[in-house]
Coordinates of C-alpha atoms and ligand atoms in Angstrom, one line a residue:
Chain A
X1 CA -10.3 16.7 -1.4
X2 CA -8.2 13.6 -1.2
X3 CA -4.6 14.2 -1.8
X4 CA -4.0 11.7 -4.5
X5 CA -0.7 10.9 -6.2
X6 CA 0.0 11.4 -9.9
X7 CA 2.4 9.7 -12.1
X8 CA 2.0 12.0 -15.2
X9 CA 4.4 14.9 -15.0
X10 CA 6.0 17.6 -17.1
X11 CA 9.6 18.1 -18.1
X12 CA 9.5 21.9 -18.0
X13 CA 12.4 22.5 -20.4
X14 CA 10.8 20.5 -23.1
X15 CA 7.4 22.1 -23.0
X16 CA 6.8 24.7 -25.7
X17 CA 3.5 25.8 -24.3
X18 CA 1.6 24.5 -27.4
X19 CA -2.1 23.5 -27.1
X20 CA -2.0 19.8 -28.1
X21 CA -2.4 18.3 -24.7
X22 CA -4.7 21.1 -23.5
X23 CA -7.4 20.1 -25.9
X24 CA -7.0 16.4 -25.5
X25 CA -7.3 16.2 -21.7
X26 CA -10.7 14.5 -21.0
X27 CA -11.2 16.4 -17.7
X28 CA -9.9 19.8 -18.8
X29 CA -7.1 19.5 -16.2
X30 CA -4.5 21.3 -18.2
X31 CA -3.9 25.0 -18.6
X32 CA -1.0 26.8 -20.3
X33 CA 0.4 29.4 -17.9
X34 CA 3.7 31.2 -18.1
X35 CA 4.4 29.5 -21.4
X36 CA 4.1 25.9 -20.3
X37 CA 1.5 23.3 -19.3
X38 CA 0.2 23.0 -15.8
X39 CA -1.8 20.1 -14.5
X40 CA -4.5 20.6 -11.9
X41 CA -4.0 17.6 -9.8
X42 CA -7.5 17.4 -8.4
X43 CA -8.8 16.9 -12.0
X44 CA -6.0 14.7 -13.4
X45 CA -7.1 11.0 -13.7
X46 CA -3.7 9.8 -14.9
X47 CA -5.1 8.6 -18.2
X48 CA -1.9 9.4 -20.1
X49 CA -3.7 11.1 -23.1
X50 CA -1.4 14.1 -22.7
X51 CA 1.7 11.9 -22.9
X52 CA 0.3 10.3 -26.1
X53 CA -0.3 13.7 -27.8
X54 CA 2.8 15.6 -26.7
X55 CA 4.9 16.3 -29.8
X56 CA 7.9 17.3 -27.8
X57 CA 7.9 14.4 -25.3
X58 CA 7.5 17.0 -22.5
X59 CA 4.9 14.9 -20.7
X60 CA 6.2 11.8 -19.1
X61 CA 5.2 8.9 -16.9
X62 CA 6.9 8.4 -13.6
X63 CA 7.9 5.0 -12.2
X64 CA 10.6 3.4 -10.2
X65 CA 14.1 2.8 -11.7
X66 CA 14.9 -0.8 -12.4
X67 CA 17.8 -0.7 -10.1
X68 CA 15.5 -0.4 -7.1
X69 CA 15.0 -4.1 -7.1
X70 CA 18.6 -4.4 -5.7
X71 CA 17.4 -3.2 -2.3
X72 CA 15.9 -6.6 -1.6
X73 CA 17.4 -10.0 -1.1
X74 CA 14.5 -11.9 -2.7
X75 CA 13.1 -10.1 -5.8
X76 CA 9.8 -11.1 -7.2
X77 CA 8.5 -9.9 -10.6
X78 CA 4.8 -9.5 -11.2
X79 CA 4.5 -9.3 -15.0
X80 CA 1.3 -7.7 -16.3
X81 CA -0.2 -9.9 -19.0
X82 CA 0.3 -7.1 -21.5
X83 CA 4.1 -7.9 -21.3
X84 CA 3.5 -11.1 -23.3
X85 CA 2.2 -9.1 -26.2
X86 CA 5.4 -7.1 -26.6
X87 CA 7.5 -9.8 -28.3
X88 CA 7.5 -10.9 -31.9
X89 CA 6.7 -14.5 -32.8
X90 CA 6.4 -15.5 -29.2
X91 CA 4.9 -19.0 -29.0
X92 CA 5.5 -19.7 -25.4
X93 CA 5.2 -17.2 -22.5
X94 CA 7.8 -19.2 -20.5
X95 CA 10.5 -17.6 -22.6
X96 CA 9.5 -14.3 -21.0
X97 CA 9.3 -15.8 -17.5
X98 CA 12.7 -17.3 -17.9
X99 CA 14.0 -13.9 -19.2
X100 CA 12.7 -12.2 -16.0
X101 CA 14.8 -14.6 -13.9
X102 CA 17.9 -13.9 -16.1
X103 CA 17.6 -10.1 -15.7
X104 CA 17.8 -10.3 -11.9
X105 CA 14.6 -11.5 -10.4
X106 CA 14.6 -14.5 -8.1
X107 CA 11.0 -15.5 -8.5
X108 CA 7.8 -14.4 -10.2
X109 CA 4.1 -14.4 -9.9
X110 CA 2.0 -13.8 -13.0
X111 CA -0.7 -11.2 -12.7
X112 CA -2.6 -13.3 -15.2
X113 CA -2.8 -16.1 -12.7
X114 CA -4.4 -13.8 -10.1
X115 CA -6.6 -12.5 -12.9
X116 CA -8.1 -15.9 -13.4
X117 CA -8.9 -16.1 -9.7
X118 CA -10.4 -12.6 -9.8
X119 CA -12.5 -13.6 -12.8
X120 CA -13.7 -16.7 -11.0
X121 CA -14.8 -14.8 -7.9
X122 CA -16.3 -12.0 -10.0
X123 CA -18.6 -14.6 -11.5
X124 CA -19.7 -15.6 -8.1
X125 CA -20.1 -12.0 -7.0
X126 CA -22.3 -11.3 -10.0
X127 CA -24.7 -14.1 -8.9
X128 CA -25.5 -12.3 -5.6
X129 CA -29.0 -10.9 -5.3
X130 CA -28.1 -7.6 -3.7
X131 CA -25.6 -6.4 -6.3
X132 CA -26.2 -3.0 -8.0
X133 CA -26.1 -3.6 -11.7
X134 CA -24.4 -3.0 -14.0
X135 CA -21.2 -3.9 -12.1
X136 CA -18.3 -1.8 -13.4
X137 CA -14.8 -3.4 -13.5
X138 CA -12.3 -2.1 -10.9
X139 CA -9.3 -3.1 -12.8
X140 CA -8.4 0.2 -14.6
X141 CA -7.6 2.8 -12.0
X142 CA -8.3 5.7 -14.3
X143 CA -12.0 4.6 -14.4
X144 CA -12.2 4.6 -10.6
X145 CA -10.8 8.1 -10.5
X146 CA -13.1 9.3 -13.2
X147 CA -16.1 7.9 -11.5
X148 CA -15.1 9.4 -8.2
X149 CA -14.8 12.9 -9.6
X150 CA -17.8 12.8 -12.0
X151 CA -20.4 10.2 -11.3
X152 CA -21.7 10.1 -7.8
X153 CA -24.5 7.7 -8.7
X154 CA -22.1 5.2 -10.1
X155 CA -19.6 4.7 -7.2
X156 CA -21.7 1.9 -5.8
X157 CA -21.6 0.1 -9.2
X158 CA -17.8 -0.5 -9.1
X159 CA -16.8 -4.1 -8.4
X160 CA -15.6 -4.1 -4.8
X161 CA -12.9 -6.7 -5.5
X162 CA -9.2 -6.1 -5.7
X163 CA -7.8 -5.9 -9.2
X164 CA -5.5 -8.8 -10.2
X165 CA -2.2 -6.9 -9.5
X166 CA -3.2 -6.5 -5.8
X167 CA -4.0 -10.2 -5.5
X168 CA -0.8 -11.2 -7.3
X169 CA 1.2 -9.1 -4.9
X170 CA -0.5 -10.7 -1.8
X171 CA -0.2 -14.2 -3.1
X172 CA 3.4 -13.8 -4.3
X173 CA 4.5 -12.9 -0.7
X174 CA 2.5 -15.8 0.8
X175 CA 4.0 -18.3 -1.6
X176 CA 7.5 -17.0 -1.2
X177 CA 7.4 -17.2 2.6
X178 CA 6.0 -20.7 2.5
X179 CA 8.6 -22.0 0.0
X180 CA 11.5 -20.2 1.6
X181 CA 11.1 -20.4 5.4
X182 CA 14.6 -18.9 5.7
X183 CA 13.3 -15.5 4.3
X184 CA 12.2 -12.7 6.5
X185 CA 9.3 -10.4 5.4
X186 CA 11.7 -7.5 4.8
X187 CA 13.9 -9.6 2.5
X188 CA 11.1 -9.9 -0.1
X189 CA 10.7 -7.2 -2.7
X190 CA 7.7 -7.4 -5.0
X191 CA 7.7 -5.5 -8.3
X192 CA 4.9 -4.9 -10.7
X193 CA 5.9 -4.5 -14.4
X194 CA 3.3 -1.9 -15.4
X195 CA 1.9 -0.9 -18.8
X196 CA 0.7 2.5 -17.5
X197 CA 1.3 5.4 -15.1
X198 CA -2.1 5.0 -13.6
X199 CA -1.2 1.7 -12.0
X200 CA 2.0 3.4 -10.6
X201 CA -0.2 6.1 -8.9
X202 CA -2.7 3.6 -7.7
X203 CA -0.1 1.3 -6.0
X204 CA 1.7 4.3 -4.5
X205 CA -1.6 5.6 -3.2
X206 CA -2.4 2.3 -1.6
X207 CA 1.0 2.3 0.1
X208 CA 0.4 5.8 1.4
X209 CA -2.9 4.6 2.9
X210 CA -1.0 1.9 4.7
X211 CA -1.5 -0.9 2.2
X212 CA 1.9 -1.6 0.8
X213 CA 1.1 -4.2 -1.8
X214 CA 4.3 -3.8 -3.9
X215 CA 7.8 -2.5 -3.2
X216 CA 8.2 -0.8 -6.6
X217 CA 6.5 -0.3 -9.9
X218 CA 8.6 -0.7 -13.0
X219 CA 8.0 0.4 -16.5
X220 CA 7.1 -2.3 -19.0
X221 CA 9.3 -0.5 -21.6
X222 CA 12.3 -0.5 -19.3
X223 CA 12.0 -4.2 -18.5
X224 CA 11.3 -5.0 -22.1
X225 CA 14.7 -3.5 -23.2
X226 CA 16.5 -5.8 -20.7
X227 CA 14.4 -8.8 -21.7
X228 CA 15.2 -8.7 -25.4
X229 CA 18.9 -8.8 -24.6
X230 CA 18.6 -12.1 -22.7
X231 CA 15.8 -13.8 -24.5
X232 CA 17.7 -15.9 -27.0
X233 CA 14.9 -18.5 -27.4
X234 CA 17.4 -21.2 -28.4
X235 CA 16.3 -24.0 -26.0
X236 CA 12.8 -24.8 -24.9
X237 CA 12.1 -22.9 -21.6
X238 CA 11.1 -24.6 -18.4
X239 CA 7.4 -24.6 -17.9
X240 CA 6.9 -22.0 -15.2
X241 CA 3.7 -20.3 -16.3
X242 CA 0.6 -21.0 -14.2
X243 CA -2.0 -19.3 -16.3
X244 CA -4.3 -20.0 -19.2
X245 CA -6.0 -17.9 -21.9
X246 CA -8.6 -16.4 -19.5
X247 CA -5.8 -14.8 -17.5
X248 CA -3.7 -13.4 -20.3
X249 CA -6.8 -12.0 -22.1
X250 CA -7.1 -9.4 -19.4
X251 CA -4.3 -7.6 -21.3
X252 CA -6.7 -6.5 -24.1
X253 CA -10.1 -4.8 -24.1
X254 CA -12.9 -7.4 -23.7
X255 CA -10.7 -10.0 -21.9
X256 CA -12.1 -9.5 -18.5
X257 CA -15.6 -9.3 -19.8
X258 CA -15.2 -12.5 -21.8
X259 CA -14.4 -14.5 -18.7
X260 CA -17.8 -13.5 -17.5
X261 CA -19.5 -14.9 -20.5
X262 CA -22.4 -16.4 -18.5
X263 CA -23.5 -12.8 -17.8
X264 CA -24.6 -10.0 -20.1
X265 CA -21.6 -7.8 -20.6
X266 CA -20.1 -4.9 -22.5
X267 CA -16.5 -3.8 -23.0
X268 CA -15.2 -0.4 -24.1
X269 CA -11.8 1.1 -24.3
X270 CA -10.3 4.5 -25.1
X271 CA -11.1 7.3 -22.7
X272 CA -13.7 9.0 -25.0
X273 CA -15.6 5.7 -25.5
X274 CA -15.4 5.1 -21.8
X275 CA -17.0 8.5 -21.0
X276 CA -19.8 7.8 -23.5
X277 CA -20.5 4.5 -21.8
X278 CA -20.4 6.0 -18.3
X279 CA -22.7 8.8 -19.4
X280 CA -25.2 6.3 -20.7
X281 CA -25.1 4.3 -17.4
X282 CA -25.5 7.5 -15.5
X283 CA -28.5 8.4 -17.6
X284 CA -29.9 4.9 -17.5
X285 CA -30.0 4.6 -21.3
X286 CA -28.1 1.4 -21.6
X287 CA -29.9 -1.9 -22.1
X288 CA -29.9 -4.2 -19.0
X289 CA -26.4 -5.5 -18.4
X290 CA -24.6 -7.3 -15.6
X291 CA -21.1 -6.3 -16.2
X292 CA -19.2 -3.5 -17.9
X293 CA -15.5 -3.6 -18.5
X294 CA -13.9 -0.2 -19.1
X295 CA -10.3 0.5 -20.0
X296 CA -9.0 4.1 -20.4
X297 CA -6.3 3.0 -22.9
X298 CA -7.3 2.2 -26.5
X299 CA -7.3 -1.6 -26.9
X300 CA -7.0 -2.1 -23.2
X301 CA -3.8 -2.4 -21.1
X302 CA -1.7 -3.3 -24.1
X303 CA -2.4 0.3 -25.2
X304 CA -0.8 1.7 -22.0
X305 CA 1.8 4.4 -22.5
X306 CA 4.6 2.4 -20.9
X307 CA 4.1 -0.5 -23.3
X308 CA 6.4 -0.7 -26.3
X309 CA 4.4 -2.3 -29.1
X310 CA 1.4 -0.8 -30.8
X311 CA -1.7 -2.2 -29.1
X312 CA -3.2 -3.9 -32.2
X313 CA 0.1 -5.7 -32.9
X314 CA 0.3 -6.7 -29.2
X315 CA -3.3 -8.1 -29.3
X316 CA -2.6 -10.1 -32.4
X317 CA 0.6 -11.6 -30.7
X318 CA -1.4 -12.5 -27.7
X319 CA -3.9 -14.4 -29.8
X320 CA -0.9 -16.2 -31.4
X321 CA 0.6 -17.3 -28.0
X322 CA -2.8 -18.2 -26.7
X323 CA -3.0 -21.1 -29.2
X324 CA -0.7 -23.3 -27.2
X325 CA -2.3 -22.5 -23.9
X326 CA -5.1 -24.1 -21.9
X327 CA -8.3 -22.2 -21.4
X328 CA -7.7 -21.6 -17.7
X329 CA -5.5 -23.1 -15.1
X330 CA -6.8 -21.6 -11.8
X331 CA -10.5 -22.0 -12.1
X332 CA -13.1 -24.1 -13.9
X333 CA -15.0 -21.7 -16.1
X334 CA -17.1 -24.3 -17.9
X335 CA -19.6 -24.4 -15.1
X336 CA -21.9 -21.8 -13.8
X337 CA -21.0 -20.9 -10.2
X338 CA -22.9 -22.9 -7.6
X339 CA -22.3 -20.5 -4.7
X340 CA -21.6 -16.8 -4.2
X341 CA -18.7 -17.1 -1.7
X342 CA -15.8 -14.7 -2.1
X343 CA -13.0 -14.8 0.4
X344 CA -12.6 -11.6 2.5
X345 CA -9.0 -11.1 1.1
X346 CA -10.5 -10.3 -2.3
X347 CA -12.7 -7.5 -1.1
X348 CA -11.3 -3.9 -1.3
X349 CA -10.7 -2.4 2.1
X350 CA -12.3 0.8 1.1
X351 CA -15.3 1.4 -1.2
X352 CA -14.9 4.1 -3.9
X353 CA -16.4 7.4 -2.8
X354 CA -17.5 10.5 -4.6
X355 CA -14.9 13.2 -4.4
X356 CA -15.9 16.0 -6.7
X357 CA -13.5 18.7 -7.8
X358 CA -13.9 22.1 -6.3
X359 CA -17.4 23.6 -6.7
X360 CA -17.7 27.1 -8.1
X361 CA -18.4 28.3 -4.6
X362 CA -19.1 26.5 -1.3
X363 CA -22.1 28.8 -0.8
X364 CA -24.8 27.9 -3.3
X365 CA -26.0 31.5 -3.7
X366 CA -22.5 32.5 -4.7
X367 CA -22.2 29.5 -6.9
X368 CA -25.4 30.5 -8.8
X369 CA -24.2 34.1 -9.1
X370 CA -20.8 32.9 -10.5
X371 CA -22.6 30.5 -12.9
X372 CA -24.5 33.6 -14.3
X373 CA -21.3 35.5 -14.6
X374 CA -19.8 32.6 -16.6
X375 CA -22.7 32.6 -18.9
X376 CA -22.3 36.3 -19.5
X377 CA -18.6 35.9 -20.2
X378 CA -19.2 33.0 -22.6
X379 CA -21.4 35.3 -24.6
X380 CA -18.7 37.9 -24.8
X381 CA -15.9 35.6 -25.7
X382 CA -15.4 34.7 -29.4
X383 CA -16.3 31.0 -29.1
X384 CA -13.3 30.0 -31.1
X385 CA -12.0 27.5 -28.5
X386 CA -8.5 28.3 -29.9
X387 CA -6.6 27.6 -26.7
X388 CA -4.4 30.7 -27.1
X389 CA -5.5 32.0 -23.7
X390 CA -4.2 28.8 -22.1
X391 CA -7.6 27.3 -21.4
X392 CA -9.0 24.5 -23.5
X393 CA -12.3 26.3 -24.4
X394 CA -13.8 29.8 -24.1
X395 CA -16.1 28.4 -21.5
X396 CA -13.2 27.1 -19.5
X397 CA -11.6 30.5 -19.7
X398 CA -14.8 32.1 -18.5
X399 CA -14.9 29.7 -15.6
X400 CA -11.2 30.5 -14.8
X401 CA -11.9 34.2 -14.8
X402 CA -14.8 33.8 -12.4
X403 CA -12.7 31.6 -10.2
X404 CA -10.0 34.4 -10.2
X405 CA -7.5 32.2 -12.0
X406 CA -7.4 34.2 -15.3
X407 CA -8.4 37.6 -16.7
X408 CA -10.1 39.0 -19.8
X409 CA -6.7 40.0 -21.1
X410 CA -5.7 36.3 -21.4
X411 CA -8.0 36.2 -24.5
X412 CA -5.8 37.2 -27.4
X413 CA -8.7 37.2 -29.9
X414 CA -11.1 39.4 -28.0
X415 CA -9.9 42.7 -29.6
X416 CA -10.0 41.2 -33.0
X417 CA -13.4 39.7 -32.4
X418 CA -14.9 43.0 -31.2
X419 CA -13.4 44.7 -34.3
X420 CA -15.0 42.2 -36.7
X421 CA -18.4 42.5 -34.9
X422 CA -18.2 46.3 -35.1
X423 CA -17.5 46.1 -38.9
X424 CA -20.3 43.6 -39.3
X425 CA -22.8 45.8 -37.6
X426 CA -21.9 48.9 -39.6
Chain B
X1 CA -33.5 36.2 -6.3
X2 CA -35.6 33.2 -7.0
X3 CA -34.8 32.0 -10.5
X4 CA -31.3 33.0 -11.0
X5 CA -30.3 30.8 -13.8
X6 CA -32.4 29.8 -16.8
X7 CA -31.4 26.8 -18.8
X8 CA -33.0 25.9 -22.2
X9 CA -32.8 22.7 -24.1
X10 CA -34.4 21.5 -27.3
X11 CA -35.7 18.0 -27.4
X12 CA -35.4 16.5 -30.9
X13 CA -38.5 14.5 -31.6
X14 CA -37.0 12.5 -34.5
X15 CA -34.1 11.1 -32.6
X16 CA -34.9 8.3 -30.2
X17 CA -31.3 7.9 -29.1
X18 CA -31.0 11.6 -28.2
X19 CA -33.8 11.4 -25.6
X20 CA -32.1 11.8 -22.3
X21 CA -29.6 14.4 -23.4
X22 CA -31.4 17.3 -21.7
X23 CA -31.7 15.4 -18.4
X24 CA -28.0 14.5 -18.6
X25 CA -26.9 18.1 -19.2
X26 CA -29.2 19.4 -16.4
X27 CA -27.7 16.8 -14.1
X28 CA -24.2 17.9 -14.8
X29 CA -25.1 21.5 -14.4
X30 CA -26.7 21.0 -11.0
X31 CA -23.8 18.9 -9.8
X32 CA -21.4 21.6 -10.7
X33 CA -23.5 24.1 -8.7
X34 CA -23.4 21.8 -5.7
X35 CA -27.0 20.9 -5.3
X36 CA -27.8 18.0 -3.0
X37 CA -27.6 14.6 -4.8
X38 CA -31.1 13.7 -3.9
X39 CA -32.5 16.8 -5.5
X40 CA -30.5 16.2 -8.6
X41 CA -31.6 12.6 -8.9
X42 CA -35.3 13.5 -8.6
X43 CA -35.0 16.3 -11.2
X44 CA -33.1 14.0 -13.6
X45 CA -35.8 11.4 -13.4
X46 CA -38.6 13.9 -13.9
X47 CA -36.9 15.5 -16.9
X48 CA -35.9 12.2 -18.4
X49 CA -39.5 10.8 -18.3
X50 CA -40.8 14.1 -19.7
X51 CA -38.2 14.0 -22.5
X52 CA -39.1 10.5 -23.5
X53 CA -42.8 11.4 -23.5
X54 CA -42.1 14.3 -25.8
X55 CA -40.2 12.0 -28.2
X56 CA -42.7 9.1 -28.1
X57 CA -46.0 10.9 -27.9
X58 CA -45.3 14.3 -29.4
X59 CA -42.8 15.5 -32.0
X60 CA -40.2 16.6 -29.5
X61 CA -40.4 20.0 -27.7
X62 CA -38.4 22.1 -25.2
X63 CA -37.2 21.8 -21.7
X64 CA -36.6 24.9 -19.6
X65 CA -35.1 24.8 -16.2
X66 CA -35.2 27.8 -13.8
X67 CA -32.6 27.2 -11.1
X68 CA -33.3 29.1 -8.0
X69 CA -31.7 28.9 -4.6
X70 CA -34.7 27.3 -2.8
X71 CA -36.5 25.7 -5.7
X72 CA -35.9 24.4 -9.2
X73 CA -38.7 24.7 -11.8
X74 CA -38.9 22.6 -14.9
X75 CA -41.1 23.4 -17.8
X76 CA -41.6 20.9 -20.6
X77 CA -43.5 22.1 -23.6
X78 CA -44.5 20.5 -26.8
X79 CA -46.9 21.2 -29.7
X80 CA -48.0 17.6 -30.0
X81 CA -51.4 15.9 -29.9
X82 CA -52.2 16.8 -26.3
X83 CA -53.6 14.5 -23.7
X84 CA -57.4 13.9 -23.9
X85 CA -57.9 12.6 -20.4
X86 CA -55.2 13.8 -18.0
X87 CA -56.7 11.9 -15.0
X88 CA -56.4 8.6 -16.9
X89 CA -52.9 9.5 -18.1
X90 CA -51.8 10.0 -14.6
X91 CA -52.8 6.5 -13.5
X92 CA -50.1 4.0 -13.1
X93 CA -50.0 1.6 -16.0
X94 CA -52.2 3.6 -18.4
X95 CA -50.6 4.0 -21.8
X96 CA -51.4 4.6 -25.4
X97 CA -48.0 3.5 -26.6
X98 CA -47.9 1.3 -29.7
X99 CA -46.8 -2.3 -29.7
X100 CA -43.6 -1.2 -31.3
X101 CA -42.8 1.3 -28.6
X102 CA -43.6 -1.3 -25.9
X103 CA -41.2 -3.7 -27.5
X104 CA -38.4 -1.2 -27.1
X105 CA -39.0 -1.0 -23.4
X106 CA -41.2 2.0 -23.0
X107 CA -45.0 2.3 -22.6
X108 CA -45.4 0.8 -19.1
X109 CA -47.6 3.9 -18.3
X110 CA -45.2 4.8 -15.5
X111 CA -43.7 8.0 -16.8
X112 CA -46.2 10.6 -15.6
X113 CA -46.7 8.9 -12.2
X114 CA -43.0 8.9 -11.8
X115 CA -42.7 12.6 -12.6
X116 CA -45.4 13.3 -10.0
X117 CA -43.7 11.1 -7.4
X118 CA -40.3 12.8 -7.8
X119 CA -41.4 16.4 -7.8
X120 CA -43.1 18.6 -5.2
X121 CA -45.5 20.4 -7.6
X122 CA -46.7 19.3 -11.0
X123 CA -49.3 20.9 -13.2
X124 CA -50.3 19.7 -16.6
X125 CA -51.7 22.1 -19.1
X126 CA -52.8 20.3 -22.2
X127 CA -55.2 20.8 -25.1
X128 CA -56.0 18.2 -27.8
X129 CA -54.5 19.2 -31.1
X130 CA -52.5 22.1 -29.5
X131 CA -49.9 20.6 -27.2
X132 CA -48.9 19.9 -23.7
X133 CA -47.0 21.9 -21.1
X134 CA -45.9 20.3 -17.9
X135 CA -44.6 22.5 -15.0
X136 CA -42.9 20.9 -12.1
X137 CA -41.1 22.2 -9.1
X138 CA -38.6 20.5 -6.8
X139 CA -37.9 22.3 -3.5
X140 CA -34.4 22.4 -2.3
X141 CA -34.4 21.6 1.4
Ligands
ATP1 N1 -46.3 14.9 -24.1 C1 -47.3 14.2 -24.3 N2 -48.1 14.4 -25.4 C2 -49.2 13.6 -25.6 N3 -49.5 12.5 -24.9 C3 -48.8 12.3 -23.8 C4 -47.7 13.0 -23.5 N4 -47.1 12.5 -22.3 C5 -47.9 11.5 -22.0 N5 -48.9 11.3 -22.9 C6 -50.0 10.3 -22.8 O1 -50.1 9.9 -21.4 C7 -49.9 8.5 -21.4 C8 -49.2 8.1 -20.1 O2 -47.9 8.6 -20.1 P1 -46.8 7.9 -19.2 O3 -45.5 8.6 -19.4 O4 -47.3 7.8 -17.8 O5 -46.7 6.5 -19.8 P2 -46.1 6.0 -21.2 O6 -45.2 7.0 -21.8 O7 -47.2 5.5 -22.0 O8 -45.2 4.8 -20.7 P3 -43.8 4.9 -19.9 O9 -43.6 6.3 -19.5 O10 -43.9 4.0 -18.7 O11 -42.7 4.4 -20.8 C9 -49.1 8.1 -22.6 O12 -49.3 6.8 -23.0 C10 -49.7 9.1 -23.6 O13 -50.9 8.7 -24.1
SF4_2 S1 -3.0 12.3 -17.6 FE1 -5.0 12.6 -18.6 S2 -6.3 13.6 -17.1 FE2 -4.1 13.9 -16.5 S3 -3.5 15.9 -17.4 FE3 -2.9 14.3 -18.8 S4 -4.7 14.1 -20.2 FE4 -5.4 15.2 -18.4
MG3 MG1 -43.7 8.0 -20.6

């Protein structure tokens, strides 16, 4: 099992041990033990659902403190396009870019700019003959993790291209070194302004695998608070932006897919919808499609737990700011691609692999025996799925018992259930 | 200790969209038990084709799966119209599907041959007016 990082954590003192997150977690990764939530790391996909549902703010996202940018001489911000949706009545994204320079960055590279390039190359990639369809977007890291633990037949469908943030980080460094020959590599600090904890985990994971793309991942909410203090919007800002609508639309569900309008595509967002779509692809019950965009957060990246504004408001603001923007700046999307060339830099170094959570038993005979025991236990348990035992469902408790992680006594309702059954049969 | 686990699924004949549910559940179950991916894939295809046939050509039916260590047995049973000529039905491209069914992407006459191709044993027991039972086995290498 790969030892992957997580950026969703628990503040122990705040957790009351209630069952809200338990029943919302799409992979049943949470158990309540010793009065508080515990996350099984091999099952957690960093979707942030538990952060959204926690009434006591006990679940939190982890990211780097803003001050960490001070460790570098030349600080470059990589704003995710969702950032532009956080401000009221914004008619020019250059206000935001100027704001970033005011709060301490020396330079910036818009992730939306890289997104246009990734869209362009994705178009070409989809034209290739040998591609397994439907191609599934690689942009949301939650989707990659979900596929790698649950859908062995779909790992080969995932777009093998780097998501925009990776390319923005690579390009930002190249441009900075070219424009400032006096800088040394180690002077440059590249910081992603992230809407979600999943991107934090993803980028830290890449660094651990020897691919240090960024030097820190900041919270969009944190940066937002600083930006609103300096964005006075009195004078017209300098035109710094190098992106068009195609790039910034990646912030919302459907944006990436729309850029591939020459192909048959589908977009879904929200983890439950995503699972429905993945199940249909796995089961081959979808109509023929070329491309599928999936975002774990409702509404797309604007729905990330580190964003400030409600995703629907953010989407409407993005539509507003789009009005004054060109369609695209980095690619000509009006023509169908004439070749299928994609530069090597854009390809992921490692293809996604299937990495299932622990089987019931490594020995298949034992696994079958345990599976029978689970079935027997499920019939004994009251089928209330109340969560009082600390497991999300009676079946999950049965499985925990068989795995040696829980006991019958954890079921608080069993005595009562037996009593009722006895009375019924009398 | 041959069939240790018995799984049972009802296939609803009125719901086109629900066809494929049994094969999906079986697939998940076999994955959690750690069966080889190739075995799972073949079983999923066989069950899926059988399910679709029960929805299109009969009024639904049942899917039973007996999961053993060395082999997995699938029994698909319906009380539909039965198949008058099994030999013909087994031929690639032979289909009695209506125009309407063909327009929705089925009826290529490939289902039964596909089931045969993906399983190690397949026996069709059918009687016109009574129903059809198809037993298939996949050996686990
Ligand atoms: N369960 C069944 N009950 C009655 N007739 C069936 C049943 N299954 C198959 N048949 C008959 O056998 C024929 C061939 O079945 P087969 O699955 O090979 O093709 P199809 O269902 O017509 O098309 P396809 O499977 O390619 O969508 C069917 O057209 C139908 O007449
Ligand atoms: S982040 Fe998502 S997968 Fe991880 S524990 Fe929370 S709800 Fe479960
Ligand atoms: Mg058929």
